[in-house]
Coordinates of C-alpha atoms in Angstrom, one line a residue:
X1 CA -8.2 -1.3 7.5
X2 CA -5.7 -0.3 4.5
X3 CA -2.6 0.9 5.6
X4 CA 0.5 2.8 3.8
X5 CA 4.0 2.8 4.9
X6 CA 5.9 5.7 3.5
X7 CA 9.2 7.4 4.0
X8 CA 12.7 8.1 1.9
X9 CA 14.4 5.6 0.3
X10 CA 16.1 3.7 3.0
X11 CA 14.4 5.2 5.9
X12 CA 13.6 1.6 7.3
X13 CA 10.2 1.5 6.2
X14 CA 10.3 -1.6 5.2
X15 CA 11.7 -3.1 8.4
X16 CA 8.9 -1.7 10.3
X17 CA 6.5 -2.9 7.7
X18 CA 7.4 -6.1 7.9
X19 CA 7.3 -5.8 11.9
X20 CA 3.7 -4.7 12.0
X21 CA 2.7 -7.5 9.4
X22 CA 3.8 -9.8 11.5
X23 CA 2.7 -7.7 14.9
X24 CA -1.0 -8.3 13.1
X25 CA -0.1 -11.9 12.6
X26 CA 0.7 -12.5 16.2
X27 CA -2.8 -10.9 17.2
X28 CA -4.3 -13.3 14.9
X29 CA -5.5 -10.6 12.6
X30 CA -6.5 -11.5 8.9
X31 CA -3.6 -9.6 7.1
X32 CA -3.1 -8.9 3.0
X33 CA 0.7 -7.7 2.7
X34 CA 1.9 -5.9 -0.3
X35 CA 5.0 -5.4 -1.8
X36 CA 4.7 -2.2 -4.0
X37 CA 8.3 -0.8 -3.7
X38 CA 10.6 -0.7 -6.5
X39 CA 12.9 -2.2 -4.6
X40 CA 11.3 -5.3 -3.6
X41 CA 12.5 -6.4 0.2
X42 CA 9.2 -6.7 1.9
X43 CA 9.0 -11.0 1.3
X44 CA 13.0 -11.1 2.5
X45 CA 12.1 -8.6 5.4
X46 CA 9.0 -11.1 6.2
X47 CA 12.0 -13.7 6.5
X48 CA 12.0 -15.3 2.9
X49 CA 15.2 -16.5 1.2
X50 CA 16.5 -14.9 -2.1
X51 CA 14.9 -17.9 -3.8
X52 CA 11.9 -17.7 -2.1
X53 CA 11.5 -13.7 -2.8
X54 CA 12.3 -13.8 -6.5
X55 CA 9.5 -16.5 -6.7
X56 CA 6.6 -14.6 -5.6
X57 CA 4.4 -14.4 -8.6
X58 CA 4.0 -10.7 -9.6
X59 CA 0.7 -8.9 -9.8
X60 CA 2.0 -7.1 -13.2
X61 CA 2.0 -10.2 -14.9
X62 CA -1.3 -11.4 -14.1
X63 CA -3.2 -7.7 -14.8
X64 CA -5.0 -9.2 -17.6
X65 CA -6.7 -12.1 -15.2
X66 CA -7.3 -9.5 -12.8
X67 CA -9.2 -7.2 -14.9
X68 CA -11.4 -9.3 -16.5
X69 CA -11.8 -11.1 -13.0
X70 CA -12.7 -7.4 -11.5
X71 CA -14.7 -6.4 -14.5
X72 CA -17.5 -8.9 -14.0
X73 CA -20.9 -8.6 -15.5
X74 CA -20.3 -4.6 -15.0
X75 CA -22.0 -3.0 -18.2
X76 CA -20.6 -0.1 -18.0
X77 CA -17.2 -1.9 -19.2
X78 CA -17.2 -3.2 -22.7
X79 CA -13.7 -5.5 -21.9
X80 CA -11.2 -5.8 -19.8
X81 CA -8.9 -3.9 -22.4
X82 CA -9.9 -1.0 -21.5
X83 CA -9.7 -0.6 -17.9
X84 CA -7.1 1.1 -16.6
X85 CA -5.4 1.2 -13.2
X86 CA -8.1 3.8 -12.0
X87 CA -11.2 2.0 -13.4
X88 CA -13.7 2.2 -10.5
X89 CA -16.1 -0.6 -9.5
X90 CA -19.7 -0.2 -10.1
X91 CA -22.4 -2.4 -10.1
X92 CA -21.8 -6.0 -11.3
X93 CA -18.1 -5.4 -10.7
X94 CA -16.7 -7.9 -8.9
X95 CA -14.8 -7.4 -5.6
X96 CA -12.3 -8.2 -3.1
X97 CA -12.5 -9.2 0.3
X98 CA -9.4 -9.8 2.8
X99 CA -11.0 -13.3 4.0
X100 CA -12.3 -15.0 1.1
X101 CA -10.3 -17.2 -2.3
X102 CA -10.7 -15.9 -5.6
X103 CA -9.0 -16.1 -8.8
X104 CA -6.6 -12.8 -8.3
X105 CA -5.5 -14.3 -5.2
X106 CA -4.7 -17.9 -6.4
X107 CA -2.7 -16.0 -8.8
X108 CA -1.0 -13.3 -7.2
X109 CA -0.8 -14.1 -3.7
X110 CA 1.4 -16.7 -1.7
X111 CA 0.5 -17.5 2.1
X112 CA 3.0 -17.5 4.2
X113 CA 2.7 -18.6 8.4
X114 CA 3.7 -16.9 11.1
X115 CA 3.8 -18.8 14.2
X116 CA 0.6 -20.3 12.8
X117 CA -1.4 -17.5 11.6
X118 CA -1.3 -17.2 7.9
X119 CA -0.3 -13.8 6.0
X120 CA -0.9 -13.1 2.4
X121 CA 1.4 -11.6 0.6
X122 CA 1.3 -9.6 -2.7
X123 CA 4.2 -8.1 -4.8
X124 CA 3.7 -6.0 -8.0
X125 CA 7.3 -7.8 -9.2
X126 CA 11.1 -6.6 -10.0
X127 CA 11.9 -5.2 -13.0
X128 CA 12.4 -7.3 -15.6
X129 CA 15.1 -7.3 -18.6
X130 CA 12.8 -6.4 -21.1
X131 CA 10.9 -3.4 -18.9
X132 CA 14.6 -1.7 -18.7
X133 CA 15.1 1.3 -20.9
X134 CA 11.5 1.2 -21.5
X135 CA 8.8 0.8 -18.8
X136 CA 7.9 2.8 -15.8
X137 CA 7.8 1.1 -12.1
X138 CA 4.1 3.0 -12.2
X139 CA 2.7 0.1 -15.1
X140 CA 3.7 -2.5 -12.0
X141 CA 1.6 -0.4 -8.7
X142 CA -0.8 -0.2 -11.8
X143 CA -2.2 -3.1 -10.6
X144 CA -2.1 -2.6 -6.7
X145 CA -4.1 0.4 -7.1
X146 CA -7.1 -1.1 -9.2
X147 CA -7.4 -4.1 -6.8
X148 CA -7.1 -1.7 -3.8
X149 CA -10.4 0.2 -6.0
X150 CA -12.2 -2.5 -5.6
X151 CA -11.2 -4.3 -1.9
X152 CA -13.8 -4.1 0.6
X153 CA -12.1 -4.3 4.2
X154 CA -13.4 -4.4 7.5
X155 CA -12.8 -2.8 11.1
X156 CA -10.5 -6.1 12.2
X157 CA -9.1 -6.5 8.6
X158 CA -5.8 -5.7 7.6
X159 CA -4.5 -4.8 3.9
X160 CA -0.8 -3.6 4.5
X161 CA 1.3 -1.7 1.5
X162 CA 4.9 -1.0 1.8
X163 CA 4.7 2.0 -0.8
X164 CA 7.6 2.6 -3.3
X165 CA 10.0 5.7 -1.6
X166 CA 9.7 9.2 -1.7
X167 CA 7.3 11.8 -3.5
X168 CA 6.8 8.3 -6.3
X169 CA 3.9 7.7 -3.6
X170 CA 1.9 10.2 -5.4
X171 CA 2.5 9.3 -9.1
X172 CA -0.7 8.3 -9.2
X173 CA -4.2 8.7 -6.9
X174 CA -3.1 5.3 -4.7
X175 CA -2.1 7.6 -1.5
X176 CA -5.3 7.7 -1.3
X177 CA -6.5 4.1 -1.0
X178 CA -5.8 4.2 3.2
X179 CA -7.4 4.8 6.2
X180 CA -4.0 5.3 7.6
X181 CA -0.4 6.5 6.1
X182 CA 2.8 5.9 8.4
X183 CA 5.3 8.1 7.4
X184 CA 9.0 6.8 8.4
X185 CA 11.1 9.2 9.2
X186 CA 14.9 9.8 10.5
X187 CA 15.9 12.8 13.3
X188 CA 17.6 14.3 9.9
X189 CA 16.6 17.5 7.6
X190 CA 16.4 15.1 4.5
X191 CA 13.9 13.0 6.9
X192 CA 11.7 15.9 7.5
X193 CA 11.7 17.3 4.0
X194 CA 10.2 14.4 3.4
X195 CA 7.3 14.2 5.9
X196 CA 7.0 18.0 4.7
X197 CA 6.1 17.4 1.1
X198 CA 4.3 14.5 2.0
X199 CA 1.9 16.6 3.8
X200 CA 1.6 19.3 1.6
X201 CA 0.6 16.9 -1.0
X202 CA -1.7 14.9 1.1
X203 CA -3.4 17.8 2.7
X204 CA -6.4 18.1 0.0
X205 CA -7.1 14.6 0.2
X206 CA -8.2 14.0 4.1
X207 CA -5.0 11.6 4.3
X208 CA -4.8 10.6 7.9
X209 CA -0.7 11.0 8.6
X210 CA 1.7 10.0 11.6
X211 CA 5.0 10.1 12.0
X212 CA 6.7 7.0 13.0
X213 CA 10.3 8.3 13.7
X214 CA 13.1 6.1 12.7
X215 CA 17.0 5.4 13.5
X216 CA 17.1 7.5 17.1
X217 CA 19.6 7.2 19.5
X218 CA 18.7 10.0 22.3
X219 CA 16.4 12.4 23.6
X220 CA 17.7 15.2 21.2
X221 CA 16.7 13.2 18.1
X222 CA 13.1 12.7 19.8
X223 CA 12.7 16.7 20.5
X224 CA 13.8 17.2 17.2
X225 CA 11.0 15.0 15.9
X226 CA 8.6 16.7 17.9
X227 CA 10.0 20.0 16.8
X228 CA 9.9 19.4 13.3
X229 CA 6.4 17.3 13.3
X230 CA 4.8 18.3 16.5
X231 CA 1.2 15.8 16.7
X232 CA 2.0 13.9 13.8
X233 CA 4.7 12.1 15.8
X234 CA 3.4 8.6 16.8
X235 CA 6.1 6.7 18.0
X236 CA 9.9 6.9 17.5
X237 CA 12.5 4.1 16.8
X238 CA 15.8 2.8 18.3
X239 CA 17.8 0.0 17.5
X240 CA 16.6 -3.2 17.7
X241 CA 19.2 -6.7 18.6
X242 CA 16.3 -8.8 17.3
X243 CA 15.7 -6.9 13.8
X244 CA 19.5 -6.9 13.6
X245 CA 19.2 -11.0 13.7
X246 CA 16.8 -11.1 11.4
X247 CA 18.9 -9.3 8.8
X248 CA 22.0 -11.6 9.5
X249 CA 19.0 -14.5 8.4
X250 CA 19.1 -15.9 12.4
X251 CA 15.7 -15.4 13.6
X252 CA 14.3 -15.1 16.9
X253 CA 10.8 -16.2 18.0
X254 CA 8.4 -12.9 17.1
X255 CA 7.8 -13.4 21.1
X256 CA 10.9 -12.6 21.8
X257 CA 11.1 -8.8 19.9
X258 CA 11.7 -6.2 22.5
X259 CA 8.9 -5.1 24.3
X260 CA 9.3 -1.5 23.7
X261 CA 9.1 -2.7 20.5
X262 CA 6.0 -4.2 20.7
X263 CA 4.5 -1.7 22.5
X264 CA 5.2 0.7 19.9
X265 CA 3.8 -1.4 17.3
X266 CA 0.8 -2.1 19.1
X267 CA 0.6 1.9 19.4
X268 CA 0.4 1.2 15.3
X269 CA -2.7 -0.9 15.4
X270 CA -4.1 1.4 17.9
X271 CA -3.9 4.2 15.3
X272 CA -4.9 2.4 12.3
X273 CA -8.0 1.0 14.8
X274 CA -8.5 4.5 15.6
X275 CA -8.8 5.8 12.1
X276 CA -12.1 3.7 11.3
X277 CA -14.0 5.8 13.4
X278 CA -13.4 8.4 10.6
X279 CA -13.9 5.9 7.1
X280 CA -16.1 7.8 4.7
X281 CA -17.2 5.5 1.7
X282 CA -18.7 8.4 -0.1
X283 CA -15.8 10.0 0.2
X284 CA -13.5 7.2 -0.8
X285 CA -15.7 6.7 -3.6
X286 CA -15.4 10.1 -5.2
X287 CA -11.7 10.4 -4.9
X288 CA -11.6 7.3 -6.8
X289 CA -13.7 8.4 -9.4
X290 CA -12.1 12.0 -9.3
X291 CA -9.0 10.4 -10.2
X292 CA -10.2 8.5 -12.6
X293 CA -11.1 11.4 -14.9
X294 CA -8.0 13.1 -14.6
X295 CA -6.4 9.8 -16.0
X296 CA -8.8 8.9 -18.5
X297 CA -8.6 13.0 -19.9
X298 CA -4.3 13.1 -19.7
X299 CA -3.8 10.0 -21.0
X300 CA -6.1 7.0 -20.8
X301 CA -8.9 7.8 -23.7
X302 CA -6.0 8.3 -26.2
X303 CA -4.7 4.8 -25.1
X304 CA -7.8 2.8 -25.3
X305 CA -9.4 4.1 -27.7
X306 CA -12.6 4.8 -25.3
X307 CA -14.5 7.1 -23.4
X308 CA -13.5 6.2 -20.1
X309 CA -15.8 8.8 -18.1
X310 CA -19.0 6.1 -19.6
X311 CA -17.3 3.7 -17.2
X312 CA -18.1 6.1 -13.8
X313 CA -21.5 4.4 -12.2
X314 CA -23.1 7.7 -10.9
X315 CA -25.2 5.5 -8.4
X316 CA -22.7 3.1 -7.2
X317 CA -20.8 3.7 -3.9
X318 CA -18.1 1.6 -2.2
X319 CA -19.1 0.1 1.1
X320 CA -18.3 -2.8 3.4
X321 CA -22.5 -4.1 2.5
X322 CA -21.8 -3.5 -0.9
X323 CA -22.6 -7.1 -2.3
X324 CA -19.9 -8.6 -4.9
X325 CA -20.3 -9.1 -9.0
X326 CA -21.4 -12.7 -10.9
X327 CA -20.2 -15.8 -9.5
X328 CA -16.7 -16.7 -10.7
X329 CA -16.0 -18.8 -13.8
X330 CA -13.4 -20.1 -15.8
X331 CA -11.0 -17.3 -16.6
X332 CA -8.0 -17.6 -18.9
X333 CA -5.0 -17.1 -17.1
X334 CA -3.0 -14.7 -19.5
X335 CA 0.2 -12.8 -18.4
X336 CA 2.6 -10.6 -19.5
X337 CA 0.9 -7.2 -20.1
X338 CA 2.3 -3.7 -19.1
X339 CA 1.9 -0.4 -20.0
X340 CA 4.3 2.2 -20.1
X341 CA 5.5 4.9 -18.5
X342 CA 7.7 7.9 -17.4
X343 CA 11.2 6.5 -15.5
X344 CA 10.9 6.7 -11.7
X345 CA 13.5 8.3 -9.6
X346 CA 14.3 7.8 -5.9
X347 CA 14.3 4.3 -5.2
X348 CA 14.0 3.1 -2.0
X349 CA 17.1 1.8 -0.1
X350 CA 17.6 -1.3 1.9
X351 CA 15.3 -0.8 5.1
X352 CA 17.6 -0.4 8.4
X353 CA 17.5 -2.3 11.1
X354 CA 16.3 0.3 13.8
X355 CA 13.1 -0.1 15.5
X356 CA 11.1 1.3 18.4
X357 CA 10.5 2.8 21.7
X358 CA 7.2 4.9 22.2
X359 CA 7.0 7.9 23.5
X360 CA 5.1 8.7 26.5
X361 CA 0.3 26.3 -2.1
X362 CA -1.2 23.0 -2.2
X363 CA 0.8 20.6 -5.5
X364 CA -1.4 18.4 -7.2
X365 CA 0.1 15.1 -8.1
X366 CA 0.2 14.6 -12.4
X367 CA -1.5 11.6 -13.9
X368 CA 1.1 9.1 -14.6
X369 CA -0.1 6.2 -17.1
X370 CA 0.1 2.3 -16.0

């Protein structure tokens, strides 16, 4: 199951990311976390030091390995250069699965143990000195969304994205890329306008949306939620001793998180389970391709030089059967490549430290290169 966390910059989504990774964890679920927030605090949420965090290797820097890994034998792509983040799989591609080692994972991906079930986790990477000024945060998620195009996941799988903040979610056709979407939000008008656009945006896509509400302290914040969101309210969130802990770097056994808390998260899983009842592959498949027109027609023929409608496959749909490209070989390991970008506004703030108690004219998104 792919999953999206979503809300306004400093909404706490990445808090209750990190919770439900490591809710998975304890369940013994196979679990792919990734980092695609500007701001970067999903490894230091998941309990890594400074060091630690700033040494995760980032998937921007390894996009050329991981489109020539990706590419495989497919002939409908001449080279790696010209795929872009939206280049669908067809056949001979190769892909990914949550489970299995492969060449973009040894690169990109760090294990980390949780009470000893092992998470992987993915960041797209900081800004660096030489992107300031110059490069767009969309050239990093670049690479989330072309691996997402071609991940195959199944009904007790986990793929878990703490998405950059605000309306940036829909810079590109990622949103997407989920069986479910979490929206964070706090009792507040700026929380709501927020779950609002969101769902105006979303609402042409089939985007399965719920509201997880955030930071409440009473029964007038939760009837506010309810007011303002009515069905799409999932859960809502208090304040929680043991994320607050976890923030000061002394942290409790998972075991010991409130058990409201873990009820709500539970109530996550149960959603996200929920949702695969509803998976369309056909569906999945033509979003991805329909968004990979628009980007090749605004922007990405000019920039490679090619037609990149040839690389559609008009007979090749996404499924969980769907059998993978050549065997892997040798690949050159090359780093270092971006492509730019418009600036991005609204970064995402440090996620707080509340959590949990369960309760009992349509815009089209623009074509954004990376």
């Amino acid at each position: 199951m792919k999953i999206a966390f979503v809300g306004k910059g400093g909404s706490g989504k990445t808090t209750l990311s990190s919770l439900f990774i490591r809710h998975l964890a304890a369940n013994e679920a196979p679990v792919v976390a990734v980092d695609a927030d500007i701001n970067q605090h999903l490894g230091a949420a998941l309990g890594l030091g400074e060091d630690e965090a700033a040494a995760l290797p980032a998937l921007g820097a390894h996009l050329p390995l991981i489109k020539e890994y990706l590419r495989g034998s497919n002939p409908r792509i001449a080279s790696a250069d010209t795929m872009i983040k939206t280049t669908p799989p067809g056949a001979g591609s190769r892909l990914l699965r949550v489970t299995e080692d492969n060449p973009v994972y040894e690169a990109c991906a760090r294990t980390l143990m949780f009470d000893g079930e092992p998470v992987r986790l993915m960041a797209t990477g900081p800004f660096t000195e030489s992107d300031l000024g110059v490069a767009c945060y969309h050239s990093k998620v670049g690479a989330v969304e072309l691996c997402l195009n071609h991940l195959v996941d199944g009904p007790d799988e986990y793929v878990v994205v703490d998405m950059t903040a605000g309306s940036d979610s829909f810079a590109s056709g990622m949103f997407t890329r989920f069986d479910m979407t979490f929206l964070v939000a706090e009792p507040t008008r700026k929380g709501i306008s927020v779950y609002r656009q969101y769902k105006e945006y979303a609402r042409d896509f089939g985007v399965a949306l719920k509201v997880v509400g955030n930071k409440v302290q009473g029964t007038d914040d939760i009837e506010f939620l309810q007011d303002e969101v009515g069905e799409d309210l999932l859960v809502t969130v208090g304040h929680s001793d043991w994320v607050r802990a976890m923030e000061k770097g002394r942290p409790a056994a998972f075991e010991l998180l409130e058990a409201s808390n873990r009820l709500a998260l539970q109530a996550l899983q149960d959603a996200a389970d929920d949702s695969y009842a509803d998976r369309d592959w056909e569906r999945y498949t033509a979003q991805m391709v329909h968004f990979h027109l628009r980007n090749a027609e605004s922007w990405g023929n000019a920039k490679t030089g090619a037609d990149l409608a040839a690389q559609v496959d008009p007979d090749f749909v996404l499924r969980e059967s769907v059998d993978a490209g050549p065997a892997v070989q040798d690949l050159d390991r090359p780093t270092g490549q971006e492509l730019d970008g418009p600036a991005v506004q609204d970064p995402d703030g440090p996620a707080g430290p509340d959590l949990v108690s369960p309760r009992s004219n349509p815009l089209r998104p623009t074509p954004q290169p990376a």
